[in-house]
Coordinates of C-alpha atoms in Angstrom, one line a residue:
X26 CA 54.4 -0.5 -15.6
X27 CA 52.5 -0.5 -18.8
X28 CA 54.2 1.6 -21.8
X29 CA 52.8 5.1 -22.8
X30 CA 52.4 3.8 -26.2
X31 CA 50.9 0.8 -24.7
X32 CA 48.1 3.0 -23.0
X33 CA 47.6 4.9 -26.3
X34 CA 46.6 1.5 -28.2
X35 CA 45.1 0.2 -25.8
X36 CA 42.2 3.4 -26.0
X37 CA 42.4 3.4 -29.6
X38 CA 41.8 -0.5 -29.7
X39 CA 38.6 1.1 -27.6
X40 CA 37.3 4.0 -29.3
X41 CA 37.8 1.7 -33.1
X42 CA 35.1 -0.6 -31.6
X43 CA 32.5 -0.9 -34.0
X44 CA 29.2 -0.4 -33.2
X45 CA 26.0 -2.7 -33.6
X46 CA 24.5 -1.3 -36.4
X47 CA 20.9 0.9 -35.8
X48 CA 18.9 -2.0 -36.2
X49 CA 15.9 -0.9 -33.2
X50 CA 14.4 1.9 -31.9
X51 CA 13.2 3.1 -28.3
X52 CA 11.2 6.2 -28.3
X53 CA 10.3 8.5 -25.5
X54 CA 7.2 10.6 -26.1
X55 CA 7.0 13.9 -24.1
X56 CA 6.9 17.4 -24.3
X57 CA 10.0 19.6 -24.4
X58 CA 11.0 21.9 -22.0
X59 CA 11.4 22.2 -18.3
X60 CA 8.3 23.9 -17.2
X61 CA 6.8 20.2 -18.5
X62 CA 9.4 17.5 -17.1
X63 CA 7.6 16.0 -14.5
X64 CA 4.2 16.4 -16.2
X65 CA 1.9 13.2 -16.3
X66 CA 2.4 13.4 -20.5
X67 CA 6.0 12.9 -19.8
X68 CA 6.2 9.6 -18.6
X69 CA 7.8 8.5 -21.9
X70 CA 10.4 10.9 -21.5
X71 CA 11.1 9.9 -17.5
X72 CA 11.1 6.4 -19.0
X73 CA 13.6 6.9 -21.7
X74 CA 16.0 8.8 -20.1
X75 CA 16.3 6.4 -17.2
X76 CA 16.7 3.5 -19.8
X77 CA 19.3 5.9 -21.3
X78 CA 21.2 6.6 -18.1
X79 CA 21.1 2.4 -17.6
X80 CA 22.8 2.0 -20.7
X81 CA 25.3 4.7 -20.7
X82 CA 23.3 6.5 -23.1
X83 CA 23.6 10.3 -23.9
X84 CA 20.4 11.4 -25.5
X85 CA 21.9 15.2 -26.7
X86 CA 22.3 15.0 -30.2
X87 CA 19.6 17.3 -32.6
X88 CA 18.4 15.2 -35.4
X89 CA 14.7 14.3 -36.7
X90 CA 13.5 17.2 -35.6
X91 CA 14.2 15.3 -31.9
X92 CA 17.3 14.5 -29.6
X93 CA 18.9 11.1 -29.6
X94 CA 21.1 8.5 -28.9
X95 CA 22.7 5.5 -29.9
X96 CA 23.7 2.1 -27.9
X97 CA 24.0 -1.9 -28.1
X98 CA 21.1 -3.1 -26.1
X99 CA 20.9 -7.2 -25.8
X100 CA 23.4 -7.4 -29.0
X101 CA 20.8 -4.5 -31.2
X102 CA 22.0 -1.7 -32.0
X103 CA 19.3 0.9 -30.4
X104 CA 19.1 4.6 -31.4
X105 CA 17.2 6.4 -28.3
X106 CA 15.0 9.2 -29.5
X107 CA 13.1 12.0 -27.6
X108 CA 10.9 13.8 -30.0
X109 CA 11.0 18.1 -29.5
X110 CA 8.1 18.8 -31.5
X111 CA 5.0 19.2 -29.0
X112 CA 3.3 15.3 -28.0
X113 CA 0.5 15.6 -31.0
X114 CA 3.3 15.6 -33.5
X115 CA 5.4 13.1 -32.3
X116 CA 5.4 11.5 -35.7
X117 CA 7.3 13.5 -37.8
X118 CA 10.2 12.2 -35.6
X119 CA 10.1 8.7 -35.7
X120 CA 9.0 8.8 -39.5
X121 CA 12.2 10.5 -40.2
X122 CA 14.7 8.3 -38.0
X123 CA 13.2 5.2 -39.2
X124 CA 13.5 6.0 -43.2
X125 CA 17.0 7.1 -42.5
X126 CA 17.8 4.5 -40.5
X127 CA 15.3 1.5 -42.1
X128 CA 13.6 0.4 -39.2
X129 CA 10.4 -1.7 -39.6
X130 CA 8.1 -0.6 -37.3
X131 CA 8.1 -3.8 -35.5
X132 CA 11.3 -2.8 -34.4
X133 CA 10.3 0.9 -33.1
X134 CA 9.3 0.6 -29.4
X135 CA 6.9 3.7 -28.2
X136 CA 6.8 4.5 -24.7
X137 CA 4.2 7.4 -23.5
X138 CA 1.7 7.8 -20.6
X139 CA -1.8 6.1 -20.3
X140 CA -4.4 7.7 -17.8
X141 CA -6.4 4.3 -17.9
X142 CA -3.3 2.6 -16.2
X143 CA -2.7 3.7 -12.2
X144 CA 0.4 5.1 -11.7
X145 CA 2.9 2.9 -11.3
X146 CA 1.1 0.1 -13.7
X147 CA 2.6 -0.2 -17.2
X148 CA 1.0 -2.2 -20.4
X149 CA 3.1 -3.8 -23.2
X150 CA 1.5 -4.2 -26.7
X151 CA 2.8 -5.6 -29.9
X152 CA 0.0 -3.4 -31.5
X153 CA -3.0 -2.0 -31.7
X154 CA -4.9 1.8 -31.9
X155 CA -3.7 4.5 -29.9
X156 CA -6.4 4.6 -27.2
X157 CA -6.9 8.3 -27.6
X158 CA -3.1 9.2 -26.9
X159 CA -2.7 12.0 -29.6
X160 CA 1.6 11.2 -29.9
X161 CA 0.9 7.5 -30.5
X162 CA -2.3 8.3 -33.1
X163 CA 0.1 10.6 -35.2
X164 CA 2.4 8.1 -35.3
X165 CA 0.5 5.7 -36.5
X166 CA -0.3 8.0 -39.2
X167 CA 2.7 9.2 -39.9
X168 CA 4.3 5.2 -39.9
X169 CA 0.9 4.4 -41.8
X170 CA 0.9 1.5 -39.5
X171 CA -0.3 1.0 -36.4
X172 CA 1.8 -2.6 -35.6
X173 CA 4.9 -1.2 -33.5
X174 CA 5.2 -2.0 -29.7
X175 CA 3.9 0.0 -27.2
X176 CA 4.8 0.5 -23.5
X177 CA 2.2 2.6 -21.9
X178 CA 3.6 3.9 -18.3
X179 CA 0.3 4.8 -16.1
X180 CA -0.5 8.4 -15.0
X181 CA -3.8 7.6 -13.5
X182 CA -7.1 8.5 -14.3
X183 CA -8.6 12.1 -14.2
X184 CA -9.8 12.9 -10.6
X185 CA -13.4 13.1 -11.9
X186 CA -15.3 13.0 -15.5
X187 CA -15.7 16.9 -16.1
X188 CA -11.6 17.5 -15.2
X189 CA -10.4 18.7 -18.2
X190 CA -8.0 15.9 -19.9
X191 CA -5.3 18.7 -21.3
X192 CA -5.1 19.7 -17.7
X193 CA -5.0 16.8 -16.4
X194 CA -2.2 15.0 -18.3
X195 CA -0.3 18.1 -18.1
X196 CA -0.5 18.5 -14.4
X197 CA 2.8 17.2 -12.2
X198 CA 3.3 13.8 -10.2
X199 CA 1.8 14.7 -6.4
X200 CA 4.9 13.6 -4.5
X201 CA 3.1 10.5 -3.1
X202 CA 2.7 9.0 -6.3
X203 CA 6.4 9.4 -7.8
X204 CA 7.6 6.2 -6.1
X205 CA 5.2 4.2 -7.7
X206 CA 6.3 6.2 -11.1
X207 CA 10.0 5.5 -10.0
X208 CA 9.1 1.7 -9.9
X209 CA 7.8 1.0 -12.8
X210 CA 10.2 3.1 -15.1
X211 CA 13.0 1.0 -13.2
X212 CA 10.9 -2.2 -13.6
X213 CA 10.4 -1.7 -17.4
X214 CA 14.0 -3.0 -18.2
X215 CA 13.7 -6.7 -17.9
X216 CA 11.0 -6.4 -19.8
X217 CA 12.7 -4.5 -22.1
X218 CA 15.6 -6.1 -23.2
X219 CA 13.1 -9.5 -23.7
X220 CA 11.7 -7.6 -26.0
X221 CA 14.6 -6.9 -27.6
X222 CA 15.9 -10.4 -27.5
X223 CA 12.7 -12.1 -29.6
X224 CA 10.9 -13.1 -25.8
X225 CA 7.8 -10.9 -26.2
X226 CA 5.2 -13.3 -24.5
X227 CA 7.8 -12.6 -21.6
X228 CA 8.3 -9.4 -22.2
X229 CA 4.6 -8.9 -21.6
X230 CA 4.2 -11.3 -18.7
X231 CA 7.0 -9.0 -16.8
X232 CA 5.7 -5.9 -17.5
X233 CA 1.9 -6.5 -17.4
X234 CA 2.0 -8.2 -13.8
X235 CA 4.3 -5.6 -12.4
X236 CA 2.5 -3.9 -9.5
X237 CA 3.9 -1.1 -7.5
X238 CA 2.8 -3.5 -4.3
X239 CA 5.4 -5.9 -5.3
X240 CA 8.2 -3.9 -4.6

């Protein structure tokens, strides 16, 4: 039988473990607040925290005007971040974890919703504008860049053209479509940790393709 002691040492050896250094971020865009959690602007948040949950991730500390979390993904060290401000101000948060942190924004991931993509379709970017999602246009302003990744998580597209777009994007997963939803945030990993690993042409080649029919 192993000695006290023994067991002691053995959990200090654990807990002295050094972590990876913040080297990479994931970011969740949402909006705070329970009344909103399953709203179609929250698929970054869904997204994150499942990520989060995968990788033994608590997301619960206050900092950057957001709540986070830090863990070794694929050898990086990753600090998860869920912005609290409201969705068109995202970018005070990331702007303040990356200084702190000195993350180039080609290693700051952004995950929100996309009402061009059906649900349970998802679209992987090394770049580009932000395609009239208001979190990802401030923080491209706020970054001053706009070449960070982007995972954009379908919502679907407004039921007609003269549906308001607030309301819309704010309105909840029907039940029927939160399978597809559950899909794709679980299918997102691989993809993921390519990403993360230098593989981005197959990184997007496993999350472009992905279709909820597949499953």
């Amino acid at each position: 039988m192993a000695d006290i002691f023994d067991l002691f040492r053995q959990i200090s050896k654990k807990e002295d473990t050094p972590k990876a250094p913040i080297t990479h971020m994931i970011v969740g865009l949402g909006n705070p607040g329970e009344k909103y959690k399953m709203t179609r602007h929250n698929a970054g948040f869904l997204t994150i925290d499942h990520l989060a949950e995968q990788y033994g991730v608590r997301i619960d500390r206050a900092k950057f005007h957001a709540l986070c979390g830090e863990g070794t993904v694929m050898g990086k060290g990753i600090l998860f971040l869920k912005p609290q401000t409201l969705m068109n101000a995202s970018g005070l948060a990331v702007q303040e974890a990356a200084a702190f942190y000195k993350i180039a924004p080609e290693n700051i991931l952004v995950i929100s919703d996309d009402i061009a993509q059906d649900v349970g379709r998802m679209r992987l970017r090394r770049k580009g504008s932000a395609g009239g999602q208001k979190g990802l246009n401030d923080i491209i302003v706020c970054l001053g860049t706009d070449a960070f990744p982007r995972l954009r998580m379908g919502v679907g597209a407004k039921p007609h053209p003269d549906f308001n777009l607030a309301d819309w994007v704010l309105s909840e997963f029907r039940p029927d479509e939160r399978p597809r939803l559950y899909g794709a945030i679980a299918a997102c990993k691989p993809g993921i940790e390519k990403l993360l690993s230098g593989d981005f042409d197959t990184a997007v080649q496993l999350c472009n393709s992905y279709h909820p029919e597949h499953e």
